[in-house]
GROMACS .gro file of C-alpha atoms in nm:
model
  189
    1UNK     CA    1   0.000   0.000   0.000
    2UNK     CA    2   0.118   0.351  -0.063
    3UNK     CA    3   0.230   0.575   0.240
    4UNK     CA    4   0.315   0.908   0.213
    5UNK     CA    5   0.349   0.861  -0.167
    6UNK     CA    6   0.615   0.525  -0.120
    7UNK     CA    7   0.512   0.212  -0.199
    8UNK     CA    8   0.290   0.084  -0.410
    9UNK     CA    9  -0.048   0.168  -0.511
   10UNK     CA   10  -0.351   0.052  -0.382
   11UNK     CA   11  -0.575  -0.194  -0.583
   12UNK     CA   12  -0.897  -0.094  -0.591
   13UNK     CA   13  -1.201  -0.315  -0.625
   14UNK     CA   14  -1.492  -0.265  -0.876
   15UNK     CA   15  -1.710  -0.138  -0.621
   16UNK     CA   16  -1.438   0.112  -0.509
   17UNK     CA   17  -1.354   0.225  -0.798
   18UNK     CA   18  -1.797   0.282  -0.883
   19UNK     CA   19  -1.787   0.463  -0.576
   20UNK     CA   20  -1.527   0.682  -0.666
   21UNK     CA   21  -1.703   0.759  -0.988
   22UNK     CA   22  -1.981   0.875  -0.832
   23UNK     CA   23  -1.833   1.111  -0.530
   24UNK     CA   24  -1.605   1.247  -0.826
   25UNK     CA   25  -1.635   1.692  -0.783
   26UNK     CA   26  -1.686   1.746  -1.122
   27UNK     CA   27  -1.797   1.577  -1.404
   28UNK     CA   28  -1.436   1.605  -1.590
   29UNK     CA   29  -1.275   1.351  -1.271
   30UNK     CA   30  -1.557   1.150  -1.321
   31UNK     CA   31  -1.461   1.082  -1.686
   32UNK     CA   32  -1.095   1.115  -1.682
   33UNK     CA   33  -1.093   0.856  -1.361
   34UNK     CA   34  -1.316   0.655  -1.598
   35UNK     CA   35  -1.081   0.657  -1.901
   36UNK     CA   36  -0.822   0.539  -1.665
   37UNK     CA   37  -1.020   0.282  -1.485
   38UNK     CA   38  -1.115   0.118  -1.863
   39UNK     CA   39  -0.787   0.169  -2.065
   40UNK     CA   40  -0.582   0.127  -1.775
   41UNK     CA   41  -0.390   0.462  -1.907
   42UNK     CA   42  -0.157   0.625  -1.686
   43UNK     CA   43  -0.227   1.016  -1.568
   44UNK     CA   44   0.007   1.131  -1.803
   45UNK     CA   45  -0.130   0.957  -2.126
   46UNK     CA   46  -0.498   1.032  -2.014
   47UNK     CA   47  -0.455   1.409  -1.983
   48UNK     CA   48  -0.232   1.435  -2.270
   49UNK     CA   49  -0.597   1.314  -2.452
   50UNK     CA   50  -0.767   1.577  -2.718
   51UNK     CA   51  -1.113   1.482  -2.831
   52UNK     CA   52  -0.968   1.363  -3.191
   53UNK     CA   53  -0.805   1.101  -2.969
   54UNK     CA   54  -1.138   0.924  -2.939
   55UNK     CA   55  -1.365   0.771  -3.191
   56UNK     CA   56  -1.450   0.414  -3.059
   57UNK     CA   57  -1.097   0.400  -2.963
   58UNK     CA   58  -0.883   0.558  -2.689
   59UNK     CA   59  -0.592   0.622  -2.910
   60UNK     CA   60  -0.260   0.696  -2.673
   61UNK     CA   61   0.000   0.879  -2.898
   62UNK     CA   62   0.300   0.740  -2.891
   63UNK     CA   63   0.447   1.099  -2.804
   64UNK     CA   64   0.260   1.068  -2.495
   65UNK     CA   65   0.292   0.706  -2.395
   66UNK     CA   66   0.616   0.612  -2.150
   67UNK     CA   67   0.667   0.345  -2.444
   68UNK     CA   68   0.696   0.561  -2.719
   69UNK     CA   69   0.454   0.361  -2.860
   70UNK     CA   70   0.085   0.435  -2.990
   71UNK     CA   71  -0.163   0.226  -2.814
   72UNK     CA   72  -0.545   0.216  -2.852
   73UNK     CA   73  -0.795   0.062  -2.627
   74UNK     CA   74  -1.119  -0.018  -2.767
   75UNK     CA   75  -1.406   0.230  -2.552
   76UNK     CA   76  -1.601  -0.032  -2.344
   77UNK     CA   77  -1.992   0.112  -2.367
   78UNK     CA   78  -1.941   0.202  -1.951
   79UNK     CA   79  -1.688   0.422  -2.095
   80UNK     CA   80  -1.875   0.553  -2.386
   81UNK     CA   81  -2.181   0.652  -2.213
   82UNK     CA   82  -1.926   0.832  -1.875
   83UNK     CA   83  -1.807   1.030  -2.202
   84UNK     CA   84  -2.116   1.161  -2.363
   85UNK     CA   85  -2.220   1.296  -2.055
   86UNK     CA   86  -1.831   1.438  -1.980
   87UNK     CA   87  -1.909   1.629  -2.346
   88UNK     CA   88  -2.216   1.788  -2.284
   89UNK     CA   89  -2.067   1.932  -1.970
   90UNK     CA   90  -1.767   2.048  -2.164
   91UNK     CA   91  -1.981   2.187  -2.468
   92UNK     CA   92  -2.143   2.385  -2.198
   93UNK     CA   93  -1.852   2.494  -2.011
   94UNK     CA   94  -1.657   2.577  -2.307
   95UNK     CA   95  -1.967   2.747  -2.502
   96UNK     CA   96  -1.906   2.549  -2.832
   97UNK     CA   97  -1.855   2.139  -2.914
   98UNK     CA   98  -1.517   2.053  -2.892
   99UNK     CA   99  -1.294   2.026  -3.182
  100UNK     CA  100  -1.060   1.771  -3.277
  101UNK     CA  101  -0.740   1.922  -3.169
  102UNK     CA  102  -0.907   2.043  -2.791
  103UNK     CA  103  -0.806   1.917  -2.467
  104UNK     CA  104  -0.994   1.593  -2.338
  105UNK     CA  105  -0.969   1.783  -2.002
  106UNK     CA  106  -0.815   2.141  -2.038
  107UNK     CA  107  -0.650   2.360  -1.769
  108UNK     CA  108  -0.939   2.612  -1.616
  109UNK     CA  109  -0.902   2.920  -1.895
  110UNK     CA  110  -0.794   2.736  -2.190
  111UNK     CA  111  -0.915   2.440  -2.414
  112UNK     CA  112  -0.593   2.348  -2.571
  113UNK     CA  113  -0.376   2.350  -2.258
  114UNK     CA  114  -0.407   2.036  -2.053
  115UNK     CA  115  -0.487   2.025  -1.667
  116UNK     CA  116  -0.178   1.973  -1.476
  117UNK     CA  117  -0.095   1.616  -1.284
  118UNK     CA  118  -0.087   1.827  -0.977
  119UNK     CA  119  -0.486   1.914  -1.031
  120UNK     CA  120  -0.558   1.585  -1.109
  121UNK     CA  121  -0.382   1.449  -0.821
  122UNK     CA  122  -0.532   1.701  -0.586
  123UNK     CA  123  -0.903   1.610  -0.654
  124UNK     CA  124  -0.819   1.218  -0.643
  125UNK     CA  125  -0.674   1.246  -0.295
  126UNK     CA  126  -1.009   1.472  -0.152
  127UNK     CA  127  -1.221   1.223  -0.312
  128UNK     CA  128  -1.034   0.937  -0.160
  129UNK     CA  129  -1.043   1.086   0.192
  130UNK     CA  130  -1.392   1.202   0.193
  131UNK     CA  131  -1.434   0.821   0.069
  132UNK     CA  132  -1.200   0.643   0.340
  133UNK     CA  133  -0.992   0.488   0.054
  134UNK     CA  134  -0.627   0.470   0.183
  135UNK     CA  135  -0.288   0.464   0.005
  136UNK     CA  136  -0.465   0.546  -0.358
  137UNK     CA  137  -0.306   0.714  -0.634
  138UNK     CA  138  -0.337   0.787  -1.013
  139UNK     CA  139  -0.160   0.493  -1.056
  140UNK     CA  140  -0.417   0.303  -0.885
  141UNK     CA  141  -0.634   0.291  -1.201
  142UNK     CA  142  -0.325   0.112  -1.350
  143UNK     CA  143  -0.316  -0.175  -1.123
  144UNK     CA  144  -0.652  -0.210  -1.028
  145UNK     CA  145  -0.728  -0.321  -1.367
  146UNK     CA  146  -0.478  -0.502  -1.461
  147UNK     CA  147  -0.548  -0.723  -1.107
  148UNK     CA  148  -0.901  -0.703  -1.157
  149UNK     CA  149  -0.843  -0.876  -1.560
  150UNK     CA  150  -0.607  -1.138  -1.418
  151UNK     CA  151  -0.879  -1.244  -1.152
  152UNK     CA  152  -1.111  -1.260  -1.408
  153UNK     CA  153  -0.963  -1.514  -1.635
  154UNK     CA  154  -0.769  -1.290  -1.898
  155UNK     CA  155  -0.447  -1.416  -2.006
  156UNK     CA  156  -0.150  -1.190  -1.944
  157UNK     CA  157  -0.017  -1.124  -2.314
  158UNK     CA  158  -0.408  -0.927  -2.336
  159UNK     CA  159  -0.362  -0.737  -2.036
  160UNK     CA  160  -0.016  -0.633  -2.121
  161UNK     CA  161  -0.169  -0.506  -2.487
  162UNK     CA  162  -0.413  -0.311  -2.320
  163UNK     CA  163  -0.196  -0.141  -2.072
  164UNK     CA  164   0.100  -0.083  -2.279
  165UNK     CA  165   0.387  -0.278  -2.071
  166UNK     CA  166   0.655  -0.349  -2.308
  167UNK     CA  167   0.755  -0.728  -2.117
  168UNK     CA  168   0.541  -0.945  -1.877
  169UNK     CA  169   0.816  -0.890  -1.585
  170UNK     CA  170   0.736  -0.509  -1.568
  171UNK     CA  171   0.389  -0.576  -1.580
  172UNK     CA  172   0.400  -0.816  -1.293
  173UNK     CA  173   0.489  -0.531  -1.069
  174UNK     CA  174   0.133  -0.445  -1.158
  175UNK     CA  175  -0.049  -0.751  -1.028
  176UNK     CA  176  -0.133  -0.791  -0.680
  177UNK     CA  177  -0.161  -1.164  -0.568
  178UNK     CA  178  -0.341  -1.269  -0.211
  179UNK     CA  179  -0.243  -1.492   0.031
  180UNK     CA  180  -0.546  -1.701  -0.042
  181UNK     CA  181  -0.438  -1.708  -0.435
  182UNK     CA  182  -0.130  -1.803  -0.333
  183UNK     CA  183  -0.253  -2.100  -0.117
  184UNK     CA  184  -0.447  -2.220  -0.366
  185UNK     CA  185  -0.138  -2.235  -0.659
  186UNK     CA  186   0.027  -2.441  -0.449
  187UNK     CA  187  -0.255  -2.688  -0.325
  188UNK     CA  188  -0.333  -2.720  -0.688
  189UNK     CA  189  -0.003  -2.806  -0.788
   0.00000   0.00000   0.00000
C-alpha cells in the first residue's frame, strides 16, 4: 500500500472504484478517472488526450505514452456513455462542441492547454479521503485493472496489450496476488 506517496499503489475493487465515480467533484474527474479505470492509461497519457483522440478508440500517442509507442484501447460502452455525458458538460462549459485538436480535459481558462498532474492528483486524494480509501493514487487505475483482468480469467499477453507494458516482468509489478491465491497455486499443484 502507498504511504506518504512510497510504496505501491492501492488496488482498488470494482465497487471502489464505482464509488469513486460517483463522489467524483466534477464531471471532468468522473470521466478522466473513468478513461483510466477502462484503458488502464496512466495520468500522463490520459490528460495528454484531445477529443480527436477518441472515436471508438482511446488512441494513446505514442508521443505521450512512457513506451513511445501508440496504443489504442477499444471504448467499453461504460466508458462511452461516462463520455457523452463528460461532453455535454464540456460543450457547456466551453460554449461550443469541442474540436478535434481540444483538450480531453483542459486547464481552467484554456481548451488546448491540458490540466496539470498536480490538479488531477489534488481532486483524487479529496475524493479518496472524503471516501476512506487509503494509500490510492493515479496509478491506482493502473493496477486495479490489470489485477481485476487477471482475476477474471484474462491471459496476461491481453492485459499487457491493453496497458502498454513493453515485457510481462514489468507488468508483474502491476499484479497484486493474495495470500489465499497463493494458497491455492500451491494446493493445486
Amino acid at each position: 500500500m502507498k504511504v506518504d506517496r512510497h510504496g505501491a499503489a492501492t488496488v482498488l475493487t470494482a465497487a471502489q472504484l464505482d464509488a469513486l465515480l460517483g463522489a467524483a467533484p466534477s464531471a471532468r474527474y468522473r470521466a478522466l478517472w473513468a478513461i483510466q479505470r477502462w484503458t488502464a492509461g496512466r495520468i500522463g497519457e490520459c490528460l495528454a488526450l484531445t477529443w480527436g483522440d477518441l472515436n471508438g478508440l482511446v488512441t494513446f500517442r505514442k508521443a505521450n505514452t512512457k513506451t513511445k509507442t501508440t496504443r489504442q484501447v477499444p471504448t467499453a460502452p461504460r466508458l462511452e456513455a461516462e463520455l457523452a455525458v463528460y461532453r455535454a458538460a464540456w460543450e457547456t462549459e466551453h460554449g461550443h462542441p469541442p474540436a478535434r485538436d481540444e483538450a480531453l480535459f483542459p486547464a481552467k481558462g484554456s481548451t488546448h492547454t491540458p490540466m496539470s498532474r498536480q490538479a488531477a492528483d489534488k481532486a483524487l486524494r479529496a475524493t479518496c479521503d472524503a471516501l476512506g480509501l487509503a494509500g490510492v493514487s493515479t496509478h491506482s487505475f493502473r493496477r486495479s485493472f490489470a489485477t481485476g483482468a487477471l482475476k477474471r480469467g484474462i491471459d496476461l499477453p491481453t492485459i499487457q496489450k491493453v496497458t502498454g507494458h513493453k515485457n510481462l516482468g514489468s507488468l508483474g509489478h502491476y499484479l497484486e496476488v493474495d495470500e489465499a491465491e497463493v494458497m491455492e497455486a500451491i494446493l493445486g499443484a
